[in-house]
Amino acid sequence: MKAIFKSTVPPLLVLLFSYAAFSKLFTITAFDEQLHNQAFPGWLADFLLYFLIPAELITAVLLCFKRTVIVGLLGSTLMLLAFTAYIVLVLAGYFSKSPCSCGGVLNGLGWKSHLIFNLVFTLLAITSLTIHLKQEVRDKE
């Protein structure tokens, strides 16, 4: 089971983050509008516009190499946790408005479905990260 997680989760995350980055990049104007329609301040939307795409692409690349897979899994986990926390706040009614949960193929998902999707990928990333870290410790002994 551990071998399956080690060999399949990083490539799944590469697909997820590559798709997410390129769908944003190819529709950058729509992505910018979606960010500015969210419930956070404009300066944060501006920051995320320039931060998310490179972060997703760098994370995808880090996941491709044995020497950097742990850093990639950590980055994946942090980004997934951040977006999952945002979804939870939206669902809890924390924000004054609840804009679309837009995102390429996933734009057909509502917030609850998006939460489930993110929770699954977050758990996969955490599990894979744990397995990789334990293996690294064993390899150093």
Short mmCIF file of C-alpha atoms in Angstrom, two decimals:
data_model
loop_
_atom_site.label_atom_id
_atom_site.label_comp_id
_atom_site.label_asym_id
_atom_site.label_seq_id
_atom_site.Cartn_x
_atom_site.Cartn_y
_atom_site.Cartn_z
CA MET A 1 0.00 0.00 0.00
CA LYS A 2 2.85 2.37 0.86
CA ALA A 3 4.47 1.71 -2.50
CA ILE A 4 1.21 2.60 -4.24
CA PHE A 5 1.03 5.93 -2.40
CA LYS A 6 4.69 6.69 -3.11
CA SER A 7 4.36 5.95 -6.80
CA THR A 8 0.88 7.29 -7.61
CA VAL A 9 0.17 10.31 -5.42
CA PRO A 10 2.99 12.58 -6.66
CA PRO A 11 2.01 12.08 -10.34
CA LEU A 12 -1.66 12.72 -9.46
CA LEU A 13 -0.65 15.95 -7.76
CA VAL A 14 1.52 16.89 -10.76
CA LEU A 15 -1.57 16.53 -12.95
CA LEU A 16 -3.72 18.49 -10.50
CA PHE A 17 -1.32 21.42 -10.10
CA SER A 18 -0.29 21.50 -13.76
CA TYR A 19 -3.91 21.55 -14.83
CA ALA A 20 -4.76 24.21 -12.25
CA ALA A 21 -1.84 26.42 -13.27
CA PHE A 22 -2.37 26.14 -17.02
CA SER A 23 -6.13 26.62 -16.80
CA LYS A 24 -5.48 29.85 -14.88
CA LEU A 25 -2.71 30.92 -17.25
CA PHE A 26 -4.74 30.33 -20.41
CA THR A 27 -7.69 32.25 -18.97
CA ILE A 28 -5.71 34.84 -17.01
CA THR A 29 -8.27 37.62 -17.48
CA ALA A 30 -11.11 35.45 -16.19
CA PHE A 31 -8.88 34.23 -13.34
CA ASP A 32 -8.12 37.84 -12.39
CA GLU A 33 -11.84 38.68 -12.40
CA GLN A 34 -12.64 35.58 -10.32
CA LEU A 35 -10.00 36.51 -7.76
CA HIS A 36 -11.31 40.05 -7.48
CA ASN A 37 -14.84 38.66 -7.03
CA GLN A 38 -13.78 36.66 -3.99
CA ALA A 39 -14.42 37.80 -0.44
CA PHE A 40 -10.88 38.95 0.31
CA PRO A 41 -9.25 42.37 -0.23
CA GLY A 42 -8.08 43.52 -3.66
CA TRP A 43 -4.41 43.56 -2.63
CA LEU A 44 -4.65 39.86 -1.76
CA ALA A 45 -6.33 39.09 -5.08
CA ASP A 46 -3.48 40.92 -6.84
CA PHE A 47 -0.89 38.95 -4.87
CA LEU A 48 -2.60 35.63 -5.57
CA LEU A 49 -2.81 36.43 -9.29
CA TYR A 50 0.99 36.54 -9.49
CA PHE A 51 1.73 33.94 -6.80
CA LEU A 52 -0.56 30.99 -7.47
CA ILE A 53 0.37 30.08 -11.05
CA PRO A 54 4.16 29.99 -10.43
CA ALA A 55 3.63 28.24 -7.08
CA GLU A 56 1.51 25.53 -8.71
CA LEU A 57 3.99 25.04 -11.56
CA ILE A 58 7.00 24.94 -9.22
CA THR A 59 5.21 22.46 -6.98
CA ALA A 60 4.40 20.26 -9.98
CA VAL A 61 8.07 20.28 -11.05
CA LEU A 62 9.29 19.53 -7.52
CA LEU A 63 7.01 16.48 -7.41
CA CYS A 64 8.73 15.03 -10.50
CA PHE A 65 12.14 14.39 -8.96
CA LYS A 66 13.16 12.03 -6.18
CA ARG A 67 15.42 14.65 -4.57
CA THR A 68 12.63 17.24 -4.36
CA VAL A 69 9.47 15.16 -4.01
CA ILE A 70 9.20 15.81 -0.25
CA VAL A 71 9.37 19.58 -0.78
CA GLY A 72 6.76 19.20 -3.53
CA LEU A 73 4.49 17.17 -1.26
CA LEU A 74 4.88 19.76 1.49
CA GLY A 75 4.01 22.57 -0.93
CA SER A 76 1.05 20.56 -2.23
CA THR A 77 -0.22 19.96 1.27
CA LEU A 78 0.08 23.62 2.26
CA MET A 79 -1.72 24.89 -0.84
CA LEU A 80 -4.46 22.29 -0.52
CA LEU A 81 -4.91 23.08 3.19
CA ALA A 82 -5.10 26.83 2.47
CA PHE A 83 -7.75 26.43 -0.21
CA THR A 84 -9.64 23.88 1.89
CA ALA A 85 -9.68 26.31 4.83
CA TYR A 86 -11.04 29.01 2.51
CA ILE A 87 -13.79 26.67 1.31
CA VAL A 88 -14.72 25.83 4.91
CA LEU A 89 -14.99 29.55 5.71
CA VAL A 90 -17.20 30.11 2.64
CA LEU A 91 -19.47 27.20 3.62
CA ALA A 92 -19.61 28.42 7.23
CA GLY A 93 -20.91 31.79 6.01
CA TYR A 94 -17.87 33.67 7.29
CA PHE A 95 -17.73 35.92 4.22
CA SER A 96 -20.38 38.43 3.20
CA LYS A 97 -20.57 36.91 -0.29
CA SER A 98 -20.10 33.42 -1.64
CA PRO A 99 -18.76 33.69 -5.18
CA CYS A 100 -18.39 30.77 -7.55
CA SER A 101 -15.88 28.05 -6.80
CA CYS A 102 -14.62 28.43 -10.37
CA GLY A 103 -11.76 26.38 -11.74
CA GLY A 104 -11.63 24.83 -15.20
CA VAL A 105 -13.24 21.39 -15.34
CA LEU A 106 -13.99 21.76 -11.64
CA ASN A 107 -16.07 24.90 -12.15
CA GLY A 108 -19.16 22.71 -12.35
CA LEU A 109 -18.61 21.71 -8.73
CA GLY A 110 -20.30 23.59 -5.95
CA TRP A 111 -18.51 24.53 -2.77
CA LYS A 112 -19.45 21.30 -0.93
CA SER A 113 -18.23 19.10 -3.79
CA HIS A 114 -15.08 21.20 -4.06
CA LEU A 115 -14.51 20.67 -0.33
CA ILE A 116 -14.76 16.89 -0.71
CA PHE A 117 -12.42 16.97 -3.73
CA ASN A 118 -9.87 19.04 -1.79
CA LEU A 119 -10.13 16.91 1.34
CA VAL A 120 -9.42 13.76 -0.68
CA PHE A 121 -6.36 15.31 -2.34
CA THR A 122 -5.20 16.81 0.97
CA LEU A 123 -5.38 13.42 2.67
CA LEU A 124 -3.54 11.80 -0.25
CA ALA A 125 -0.81 14.46 -0.08
CA ILE A 126 -0.42 14.17 3.71
CA THR A 127 -0.32 10.37 3.56
CA SER A 128 2.24 10.38 0.77
CA LEU A 129 4.33 13.02 2.56
CA THR A 130 4.31 10.94 5.75
CA ILE A 131 5.37 7.80 3.87
CA HIS A 132 8.16 9.66 2.05
CA LEU A 133 9.43 11.23 5.29
CA LYS A 134 9.45 7.91 7.14
CA GLN A 135 11.31 6.31 4.24
CA GLU A 136 13.89 9.10 4.26
CA VAL A 137 14.48 8.60 7.99
CA ARG A 138 14.89 4.84 7.46
CA ASP A 139 17.31 5.44 4.59
CA LYS A 140 19.50 7.65 6.80
CA GLU A 141 19.76 5.02 9.55
#
